[in-house]
PDB file of C-alpha atoms in Angstrom:
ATOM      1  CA  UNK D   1       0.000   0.000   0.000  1.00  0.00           C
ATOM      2  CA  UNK D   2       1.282   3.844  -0.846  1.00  0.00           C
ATOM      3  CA  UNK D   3       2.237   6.180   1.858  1.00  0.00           C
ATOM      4  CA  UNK D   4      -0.327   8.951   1.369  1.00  0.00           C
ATOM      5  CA  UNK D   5       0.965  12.432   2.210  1.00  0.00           C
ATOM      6  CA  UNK D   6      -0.096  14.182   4.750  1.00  0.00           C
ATOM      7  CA  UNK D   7      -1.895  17.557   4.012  1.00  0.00           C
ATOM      8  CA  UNK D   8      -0.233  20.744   5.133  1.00  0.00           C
ATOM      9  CA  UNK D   9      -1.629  22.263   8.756  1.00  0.00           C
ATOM     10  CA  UNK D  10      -2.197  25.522   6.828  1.00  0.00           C
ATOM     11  CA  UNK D  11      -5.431  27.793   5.633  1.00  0.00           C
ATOM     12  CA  UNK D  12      -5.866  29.447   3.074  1.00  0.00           C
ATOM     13  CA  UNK D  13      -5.158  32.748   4.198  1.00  0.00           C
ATOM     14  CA  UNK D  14      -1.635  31.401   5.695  1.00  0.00           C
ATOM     15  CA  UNK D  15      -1.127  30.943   1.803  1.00  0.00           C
ATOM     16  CA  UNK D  16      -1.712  34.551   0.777  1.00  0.00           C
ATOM     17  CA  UNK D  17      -0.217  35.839   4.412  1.00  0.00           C
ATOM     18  CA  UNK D  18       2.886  34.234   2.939  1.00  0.00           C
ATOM     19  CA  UNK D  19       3.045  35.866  -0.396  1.00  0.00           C
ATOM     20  CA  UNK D  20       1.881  39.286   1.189  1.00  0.00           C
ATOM     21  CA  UNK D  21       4.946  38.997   3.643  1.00  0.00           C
ATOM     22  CA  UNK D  22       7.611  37.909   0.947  1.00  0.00           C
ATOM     23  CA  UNK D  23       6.927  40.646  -1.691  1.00  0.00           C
ATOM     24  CA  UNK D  24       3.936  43.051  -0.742  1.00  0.00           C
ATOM     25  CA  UNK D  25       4.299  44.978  -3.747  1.00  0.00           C
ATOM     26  CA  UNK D  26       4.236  42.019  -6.522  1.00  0.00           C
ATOM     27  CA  UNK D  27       1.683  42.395  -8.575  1.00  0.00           C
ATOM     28  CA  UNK D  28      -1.274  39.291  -7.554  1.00  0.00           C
ATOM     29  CA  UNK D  29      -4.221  40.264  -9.965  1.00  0.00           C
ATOM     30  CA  UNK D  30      -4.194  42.211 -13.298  1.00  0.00           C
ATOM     31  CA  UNK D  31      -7.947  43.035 -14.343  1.00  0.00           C
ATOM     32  CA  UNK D  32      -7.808  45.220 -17.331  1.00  0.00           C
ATOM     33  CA  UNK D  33      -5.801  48.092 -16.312  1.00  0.00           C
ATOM     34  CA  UNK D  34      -5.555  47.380 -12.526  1.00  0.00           C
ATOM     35  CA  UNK D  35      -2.522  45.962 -10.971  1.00  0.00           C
ATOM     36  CA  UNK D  36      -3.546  44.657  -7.835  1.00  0.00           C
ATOM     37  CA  UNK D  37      -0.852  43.902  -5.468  1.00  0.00           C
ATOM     38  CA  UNK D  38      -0.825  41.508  -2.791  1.00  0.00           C
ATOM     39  CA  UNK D  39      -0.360  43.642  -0.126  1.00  0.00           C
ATOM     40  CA  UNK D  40      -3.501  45.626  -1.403  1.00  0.00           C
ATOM     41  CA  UNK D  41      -5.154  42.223  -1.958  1.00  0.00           C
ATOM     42  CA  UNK D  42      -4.717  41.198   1.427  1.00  0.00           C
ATOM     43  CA  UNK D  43      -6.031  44.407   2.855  1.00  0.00           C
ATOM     44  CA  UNK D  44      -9.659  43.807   0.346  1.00  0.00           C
ATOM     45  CA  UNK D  45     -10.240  40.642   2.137  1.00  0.00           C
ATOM     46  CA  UNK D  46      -9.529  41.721   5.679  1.00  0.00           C
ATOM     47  CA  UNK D  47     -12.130  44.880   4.646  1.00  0.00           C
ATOM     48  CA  UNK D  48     -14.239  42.710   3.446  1.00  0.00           C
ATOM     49  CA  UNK D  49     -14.299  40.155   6.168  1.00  0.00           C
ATOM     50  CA  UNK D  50     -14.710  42.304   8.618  1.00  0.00           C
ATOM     51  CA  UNK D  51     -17.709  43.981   7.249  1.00  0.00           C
ATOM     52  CA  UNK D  52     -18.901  40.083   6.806  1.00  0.00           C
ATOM     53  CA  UNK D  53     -18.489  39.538   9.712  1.00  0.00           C
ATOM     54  CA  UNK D  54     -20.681  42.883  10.945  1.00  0.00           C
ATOM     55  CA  UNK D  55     -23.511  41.317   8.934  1.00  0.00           C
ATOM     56  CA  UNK D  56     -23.878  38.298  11.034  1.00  0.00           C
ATOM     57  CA  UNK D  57     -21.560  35.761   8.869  1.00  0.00           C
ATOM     58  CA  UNK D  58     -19.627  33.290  11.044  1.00  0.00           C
ATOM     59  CA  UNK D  59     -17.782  29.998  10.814  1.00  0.00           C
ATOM     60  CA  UNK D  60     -19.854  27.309   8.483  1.00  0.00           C
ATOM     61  CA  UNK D  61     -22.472  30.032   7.100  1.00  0.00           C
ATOM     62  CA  UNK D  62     -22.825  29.071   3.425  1.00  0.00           C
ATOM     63  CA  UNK D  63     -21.822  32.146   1.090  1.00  0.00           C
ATOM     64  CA  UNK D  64     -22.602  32.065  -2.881  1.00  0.00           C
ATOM     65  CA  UNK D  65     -20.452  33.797  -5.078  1.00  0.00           C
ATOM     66  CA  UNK D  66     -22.464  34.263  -8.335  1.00  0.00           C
ATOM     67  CA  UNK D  67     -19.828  36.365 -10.486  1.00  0.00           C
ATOM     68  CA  UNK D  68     -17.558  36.488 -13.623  1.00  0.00           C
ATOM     69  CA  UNK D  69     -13.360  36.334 -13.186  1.00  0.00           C
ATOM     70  CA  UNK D  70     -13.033  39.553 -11.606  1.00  0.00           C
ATOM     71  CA  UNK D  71     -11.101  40.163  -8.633  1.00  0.00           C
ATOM     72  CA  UNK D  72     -14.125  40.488  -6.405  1.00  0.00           C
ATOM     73  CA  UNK D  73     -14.566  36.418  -7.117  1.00  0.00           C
ATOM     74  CA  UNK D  74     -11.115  36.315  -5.065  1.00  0.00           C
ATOM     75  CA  UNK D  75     -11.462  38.954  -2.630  1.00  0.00           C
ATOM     76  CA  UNK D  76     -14.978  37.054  -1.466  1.00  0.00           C
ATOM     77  CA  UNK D  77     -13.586  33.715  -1.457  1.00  0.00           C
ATOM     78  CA  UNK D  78     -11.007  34.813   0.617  1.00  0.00           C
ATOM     79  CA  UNK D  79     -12.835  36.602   2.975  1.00  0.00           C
ATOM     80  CA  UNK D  80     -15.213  33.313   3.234  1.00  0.00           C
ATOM     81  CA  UNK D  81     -12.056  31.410   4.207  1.00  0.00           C
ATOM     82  CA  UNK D  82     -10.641  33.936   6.764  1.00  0.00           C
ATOM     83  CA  UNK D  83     -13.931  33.804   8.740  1.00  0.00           C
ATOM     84  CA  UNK D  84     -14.172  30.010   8.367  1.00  0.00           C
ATOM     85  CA  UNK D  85     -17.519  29.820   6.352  1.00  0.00           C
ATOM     86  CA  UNK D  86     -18.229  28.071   3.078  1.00  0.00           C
ATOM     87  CA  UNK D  87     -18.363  30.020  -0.382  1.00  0.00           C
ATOM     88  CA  UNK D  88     -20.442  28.110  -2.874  1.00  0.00           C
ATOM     89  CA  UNK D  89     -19.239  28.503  -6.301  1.00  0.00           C
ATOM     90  CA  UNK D  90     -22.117  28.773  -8.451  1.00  0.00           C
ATOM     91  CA  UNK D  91     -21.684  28.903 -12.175  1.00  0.00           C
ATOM     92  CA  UNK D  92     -22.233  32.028 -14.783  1.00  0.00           C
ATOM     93  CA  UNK D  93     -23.664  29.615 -17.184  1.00  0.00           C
ATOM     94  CA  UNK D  94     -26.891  28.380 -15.027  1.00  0.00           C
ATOM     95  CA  UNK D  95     -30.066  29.393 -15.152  1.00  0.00           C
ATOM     96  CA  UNK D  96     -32.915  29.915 -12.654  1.00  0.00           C
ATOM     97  CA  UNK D  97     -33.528  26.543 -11.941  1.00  0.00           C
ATOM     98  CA  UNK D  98     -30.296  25.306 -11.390  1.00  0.00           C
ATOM     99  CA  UNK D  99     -29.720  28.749  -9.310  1.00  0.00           C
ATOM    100  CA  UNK D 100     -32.907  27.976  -7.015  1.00  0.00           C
ATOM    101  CA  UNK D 101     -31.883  24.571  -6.401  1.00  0.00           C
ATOM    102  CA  UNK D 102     -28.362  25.070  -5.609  1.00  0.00           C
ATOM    103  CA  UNK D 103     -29.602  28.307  -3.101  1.00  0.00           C
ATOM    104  CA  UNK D 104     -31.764  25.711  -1.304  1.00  0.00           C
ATOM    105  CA  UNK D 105     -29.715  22.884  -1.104  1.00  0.00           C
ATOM    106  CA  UNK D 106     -26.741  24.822  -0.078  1.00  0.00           C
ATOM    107  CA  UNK D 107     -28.967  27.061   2.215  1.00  0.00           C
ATOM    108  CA  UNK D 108     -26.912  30.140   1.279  1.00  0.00           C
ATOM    109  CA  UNK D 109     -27.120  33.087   3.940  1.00  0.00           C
ATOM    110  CA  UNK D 110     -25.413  35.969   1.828  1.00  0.00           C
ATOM    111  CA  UNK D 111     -24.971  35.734  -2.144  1.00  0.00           C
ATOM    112  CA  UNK D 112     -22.116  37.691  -3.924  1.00  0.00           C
ATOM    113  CA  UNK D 113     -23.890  38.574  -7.645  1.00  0.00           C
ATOM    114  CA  UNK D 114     -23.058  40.210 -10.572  1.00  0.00           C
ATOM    115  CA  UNK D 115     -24.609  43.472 -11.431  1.00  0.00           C
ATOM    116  CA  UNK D 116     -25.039  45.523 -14.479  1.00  0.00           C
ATOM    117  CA  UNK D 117     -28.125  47.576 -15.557  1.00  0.00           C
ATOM    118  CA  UNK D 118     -26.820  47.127 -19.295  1.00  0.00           C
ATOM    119  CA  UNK D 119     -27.061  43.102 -19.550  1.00  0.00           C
ATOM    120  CA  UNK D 120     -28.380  41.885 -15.577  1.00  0.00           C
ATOM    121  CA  UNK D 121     -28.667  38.078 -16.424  1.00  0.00           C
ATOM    122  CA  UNK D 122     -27.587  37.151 -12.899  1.00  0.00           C
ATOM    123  CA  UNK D 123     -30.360  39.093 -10.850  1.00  0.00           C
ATOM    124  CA  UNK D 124     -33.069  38.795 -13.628  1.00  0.00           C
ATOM    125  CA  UNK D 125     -32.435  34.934 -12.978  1.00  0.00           C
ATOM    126  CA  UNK D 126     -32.425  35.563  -8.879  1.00  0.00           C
ATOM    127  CA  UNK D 127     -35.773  37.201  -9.558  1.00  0.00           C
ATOM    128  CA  UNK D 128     -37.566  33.803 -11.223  1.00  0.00           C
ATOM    129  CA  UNK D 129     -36.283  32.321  -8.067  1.00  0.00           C
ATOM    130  CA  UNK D 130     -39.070  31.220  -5.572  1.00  0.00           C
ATOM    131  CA  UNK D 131     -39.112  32.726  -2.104  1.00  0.00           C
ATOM    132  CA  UNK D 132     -39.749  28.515  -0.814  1.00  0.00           C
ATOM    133  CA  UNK D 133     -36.358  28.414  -2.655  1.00  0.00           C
ATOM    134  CA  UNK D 134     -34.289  30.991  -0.919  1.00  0.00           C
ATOM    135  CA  UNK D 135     -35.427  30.645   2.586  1.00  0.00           C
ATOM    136  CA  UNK D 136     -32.315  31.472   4.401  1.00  0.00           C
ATOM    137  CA  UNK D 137     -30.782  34.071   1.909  1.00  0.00           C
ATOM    138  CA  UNK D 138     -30.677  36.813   4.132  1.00  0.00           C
ATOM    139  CA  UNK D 139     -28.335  39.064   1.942  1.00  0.00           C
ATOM    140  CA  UNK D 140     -27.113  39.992  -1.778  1.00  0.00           C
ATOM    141  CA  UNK D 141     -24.002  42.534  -2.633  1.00  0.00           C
ATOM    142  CA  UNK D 142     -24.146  43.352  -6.015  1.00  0.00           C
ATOM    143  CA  UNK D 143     -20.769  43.693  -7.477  1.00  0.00           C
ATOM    144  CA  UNK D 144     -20.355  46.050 -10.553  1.00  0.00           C
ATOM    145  CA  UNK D 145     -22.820  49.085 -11.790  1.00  0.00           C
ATOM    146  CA  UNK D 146     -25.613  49.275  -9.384  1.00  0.00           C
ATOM    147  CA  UNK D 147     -28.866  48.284 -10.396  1.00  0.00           C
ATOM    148  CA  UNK D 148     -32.679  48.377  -9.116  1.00  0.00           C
ATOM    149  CA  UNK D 149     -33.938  44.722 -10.902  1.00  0.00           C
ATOM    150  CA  UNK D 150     -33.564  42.299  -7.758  1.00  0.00           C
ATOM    151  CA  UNK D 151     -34.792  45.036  -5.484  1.00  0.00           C
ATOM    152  CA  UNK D 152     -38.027  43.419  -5.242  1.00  0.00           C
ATOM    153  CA  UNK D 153     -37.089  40.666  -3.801  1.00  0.00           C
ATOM    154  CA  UNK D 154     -38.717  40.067  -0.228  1.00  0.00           C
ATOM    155  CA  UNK D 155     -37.233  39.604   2.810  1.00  0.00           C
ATOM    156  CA  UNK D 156     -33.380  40.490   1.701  1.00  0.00           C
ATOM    157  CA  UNK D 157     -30.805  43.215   2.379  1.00  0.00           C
ATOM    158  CA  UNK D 158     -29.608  44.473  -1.016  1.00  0.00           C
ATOM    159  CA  UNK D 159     -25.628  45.783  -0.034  1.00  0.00           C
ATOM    160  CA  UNK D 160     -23.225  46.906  -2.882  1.00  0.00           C
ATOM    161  CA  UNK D 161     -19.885  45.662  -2.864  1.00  0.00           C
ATOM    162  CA  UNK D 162     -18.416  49.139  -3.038  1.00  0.00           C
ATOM    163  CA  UNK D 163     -20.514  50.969   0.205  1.00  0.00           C
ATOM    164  CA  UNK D 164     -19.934  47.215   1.808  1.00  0.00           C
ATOM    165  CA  UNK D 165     -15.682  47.456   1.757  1.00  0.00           C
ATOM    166  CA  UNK D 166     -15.727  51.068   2.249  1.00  0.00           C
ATOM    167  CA  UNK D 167     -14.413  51.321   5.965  1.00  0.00           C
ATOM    168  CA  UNK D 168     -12.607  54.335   7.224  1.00  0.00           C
ATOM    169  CA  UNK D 169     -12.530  52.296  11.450  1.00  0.00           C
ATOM    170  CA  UNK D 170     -10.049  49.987  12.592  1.00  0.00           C
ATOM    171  CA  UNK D 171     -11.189  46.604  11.709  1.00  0.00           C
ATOM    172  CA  UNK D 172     -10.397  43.233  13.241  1.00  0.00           C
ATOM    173  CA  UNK D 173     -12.157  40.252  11.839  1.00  0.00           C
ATOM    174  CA  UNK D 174     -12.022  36.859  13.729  1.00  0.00           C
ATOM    175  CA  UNK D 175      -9.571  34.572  12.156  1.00  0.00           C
ATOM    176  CA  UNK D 176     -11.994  31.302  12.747  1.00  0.00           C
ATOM    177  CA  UNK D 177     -10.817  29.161  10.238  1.00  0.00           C
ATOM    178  CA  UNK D 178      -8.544  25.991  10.794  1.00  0.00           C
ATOM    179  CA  UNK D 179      -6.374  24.089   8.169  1.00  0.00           C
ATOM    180  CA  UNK D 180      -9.277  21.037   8.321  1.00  0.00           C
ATOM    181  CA  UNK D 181     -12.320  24.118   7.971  1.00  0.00           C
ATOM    182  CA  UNK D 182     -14.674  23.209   5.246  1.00  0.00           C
ATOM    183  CA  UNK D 183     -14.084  26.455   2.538  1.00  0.00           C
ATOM    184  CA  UNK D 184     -16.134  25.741  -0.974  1.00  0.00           C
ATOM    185  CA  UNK D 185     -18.550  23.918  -2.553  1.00  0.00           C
ATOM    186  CA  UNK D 186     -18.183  23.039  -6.486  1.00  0.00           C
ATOM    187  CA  UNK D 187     -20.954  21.375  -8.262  1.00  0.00           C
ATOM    188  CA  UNK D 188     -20.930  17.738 -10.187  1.00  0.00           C
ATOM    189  CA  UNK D 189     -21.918  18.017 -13.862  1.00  0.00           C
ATOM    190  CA  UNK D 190     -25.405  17.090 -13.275  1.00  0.00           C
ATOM    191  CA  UNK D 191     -25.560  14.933 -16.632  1.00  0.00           C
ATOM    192  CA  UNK D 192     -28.291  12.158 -14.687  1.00  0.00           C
ATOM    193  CA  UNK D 193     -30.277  14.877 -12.454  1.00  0.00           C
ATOM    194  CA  UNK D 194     -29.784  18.470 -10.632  1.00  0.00           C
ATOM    195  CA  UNK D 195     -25.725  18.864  -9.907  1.00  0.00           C
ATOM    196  CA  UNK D 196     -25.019  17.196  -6.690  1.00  0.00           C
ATOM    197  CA  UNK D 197     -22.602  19.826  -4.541  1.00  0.00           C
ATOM    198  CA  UNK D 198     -18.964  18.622  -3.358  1.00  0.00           C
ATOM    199  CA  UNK D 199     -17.278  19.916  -0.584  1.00  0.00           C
ATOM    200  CA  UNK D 200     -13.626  21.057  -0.106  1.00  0.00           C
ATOM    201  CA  UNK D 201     -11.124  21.527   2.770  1.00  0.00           C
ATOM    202  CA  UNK D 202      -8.475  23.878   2.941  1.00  0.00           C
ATOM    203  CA  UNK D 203      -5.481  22.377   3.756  1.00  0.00           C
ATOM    204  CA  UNK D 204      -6.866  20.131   0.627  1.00  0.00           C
ATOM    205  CA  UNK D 205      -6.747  23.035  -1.799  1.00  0.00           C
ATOM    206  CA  UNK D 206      -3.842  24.382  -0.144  1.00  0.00           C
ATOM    207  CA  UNK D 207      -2.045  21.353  -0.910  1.00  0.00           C
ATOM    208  CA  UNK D 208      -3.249  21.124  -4.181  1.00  0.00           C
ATOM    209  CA  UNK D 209      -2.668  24.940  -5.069  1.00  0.00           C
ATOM    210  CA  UNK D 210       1.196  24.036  -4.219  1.00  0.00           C
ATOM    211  CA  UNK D 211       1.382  21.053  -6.390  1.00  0.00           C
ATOM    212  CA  UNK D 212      -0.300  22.667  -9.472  1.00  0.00           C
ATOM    213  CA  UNK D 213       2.365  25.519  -8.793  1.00  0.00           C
ATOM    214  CA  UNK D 214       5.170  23.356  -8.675  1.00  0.00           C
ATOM    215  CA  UNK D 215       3.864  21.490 -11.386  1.00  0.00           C
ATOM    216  CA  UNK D 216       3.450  23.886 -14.335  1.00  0.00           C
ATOM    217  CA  UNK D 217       5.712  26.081 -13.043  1.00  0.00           C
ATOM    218  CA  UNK D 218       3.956  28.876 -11.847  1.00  0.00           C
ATOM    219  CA  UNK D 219       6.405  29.064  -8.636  1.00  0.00           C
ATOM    220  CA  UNK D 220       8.575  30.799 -10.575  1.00  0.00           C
ATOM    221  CA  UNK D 221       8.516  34.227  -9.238  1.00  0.00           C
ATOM    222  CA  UNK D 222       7.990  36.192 -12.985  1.00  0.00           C
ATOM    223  CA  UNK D 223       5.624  33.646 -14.165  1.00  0.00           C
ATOM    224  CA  UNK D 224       1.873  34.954 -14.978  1.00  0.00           C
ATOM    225  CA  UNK D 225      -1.190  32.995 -16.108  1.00  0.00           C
ATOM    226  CA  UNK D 226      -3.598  33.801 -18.024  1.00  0.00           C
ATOM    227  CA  UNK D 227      -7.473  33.302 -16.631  1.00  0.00           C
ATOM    228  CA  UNK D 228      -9.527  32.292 -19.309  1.00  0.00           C
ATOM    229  CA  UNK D 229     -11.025  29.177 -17.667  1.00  0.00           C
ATOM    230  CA  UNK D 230     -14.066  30.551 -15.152  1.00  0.00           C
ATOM    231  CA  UNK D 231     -13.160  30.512 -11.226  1.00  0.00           C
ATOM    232  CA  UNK D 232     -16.272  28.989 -10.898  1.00  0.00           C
ATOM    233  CA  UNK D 233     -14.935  25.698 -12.108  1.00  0.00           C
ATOM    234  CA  UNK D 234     -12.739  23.453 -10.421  1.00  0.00           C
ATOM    235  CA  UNK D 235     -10.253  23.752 -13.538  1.00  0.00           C
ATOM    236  CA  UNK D 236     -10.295  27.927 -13.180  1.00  0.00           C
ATOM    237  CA  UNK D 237     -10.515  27.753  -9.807  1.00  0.00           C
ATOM    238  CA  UNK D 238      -7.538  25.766  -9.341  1.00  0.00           C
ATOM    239  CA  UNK D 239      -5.345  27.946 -11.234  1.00  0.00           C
ATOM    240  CA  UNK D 240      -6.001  30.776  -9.528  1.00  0.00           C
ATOM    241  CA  UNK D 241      -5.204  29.172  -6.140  1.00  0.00           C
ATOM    242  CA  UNK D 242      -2.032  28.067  -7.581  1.00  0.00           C
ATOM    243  CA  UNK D 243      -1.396  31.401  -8.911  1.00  0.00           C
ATOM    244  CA  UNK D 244      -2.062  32.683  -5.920  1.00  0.00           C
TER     245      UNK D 244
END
């Protein structure tokens, strides 16, 4: 029988407290124009936890991120991780059903969606969604270009991403997360029924992140990659965390 290797006693945030502390400056995420450094990345997600946290999110609370690759899709997931709840990746590509049924199943408290008044597929979709369906979503932040479509939607706090990480107060969210924390759920392909949801640890992704690195040589400290894949796919989403 193989020796299996033992996973690394480290979160997720360890990973990116690491690359903060070895080279603040580097450059983590370019979006368009934007250079976003890690040292700047690191202070998003601590923002953005701690104003998480405010809301009432704690350790195990199901989050959905609903969003294209933009850095917000990071700076959430993150944030998930550093107060030890669970981000559910849902993808760009599904429509209301699949939406309603993941919400439920997953019983999602806050949902991270995509907003623009020019094209608003994502909340015209959250719209069609039952209220049976969404019984404990408590709260949306729209990232993007605000917009009024969802606002109808009973019984939920509409937040936008920008008012929500604006913070001018000392903040100091609490760190619950441990290396065996639950931190994501991916869905199966759902070819036989409704996609079945899979959960992930995150000294498991840690450990994976570092062999990906290692393994197409993204450990290399000049070495970028490109992010066409979606983050809401295991493929994309592993990438990043190896980038990362």
């Amino acid at each position: 029988m193989s020796k299996q290797n033992k996973l690394p006693a480290q979160t997720l945030m360890d990973l990116l407290d690491r690359a903060t502390e070895t080279n603040p400056t580097a450059t983590a995420l370019l979006h368009n124009s934007e250079h976003i450094s890690y040292g700047t990345l690191q202070k998003r997600v601590f923002t953005l936890a701690s104003q998480l946290e405010r809301l009432g999110i704690k350790k195990n609370d199901r989050i959905g991120i609903w969003l294209p690759n933009i850095p917000e899709w990071i700076e959430a997931f993150f944030a998930c991780t550093y107060l030890g709840a669970i981000a559910v990746s849902i993808n760009t590509r599904f429509g209301a059903t699949e939406v309603a049924d993941i919400l439920n199943r997953s019983e999602c408290k806050a949902l991270f969606v995509f907003s623009d008044p020019g094209d608003d597929k994502y909340l015209s979709k959250l719209r069609q969604v039952d209220e049976d369906l969404r019984t404990t979503l408590e709260i949306v932040i729209t990232v993007g270009k605000p917009s009024g479509k969802a606002n109808d939607l009973t019984k939920i706090q509409f937040i936008t991403y920008a008012n929500l990480t604006q913070s001018s107060s000392p903040l100091s969210p609490s760190k619950a997360a441990t290396p065996s924390s639950k931190c994501i759920m991916f869905t199966t392909s759902g070819t036989t029924n409704l996609p079945k949801l899979v959960v992930h640890r995150q000294n498991g992704i840690a450990a994976h992140a570092k062999d990906i690195a290692k393994t197409i040589k993204l450990n290399i400290p000049s070495a970028v990659i490109l992010q066409a894949i979606p983050f809401c796919g295991v493929f994309g989403f592993s990438q990043a965390m190896a980038a990362i």
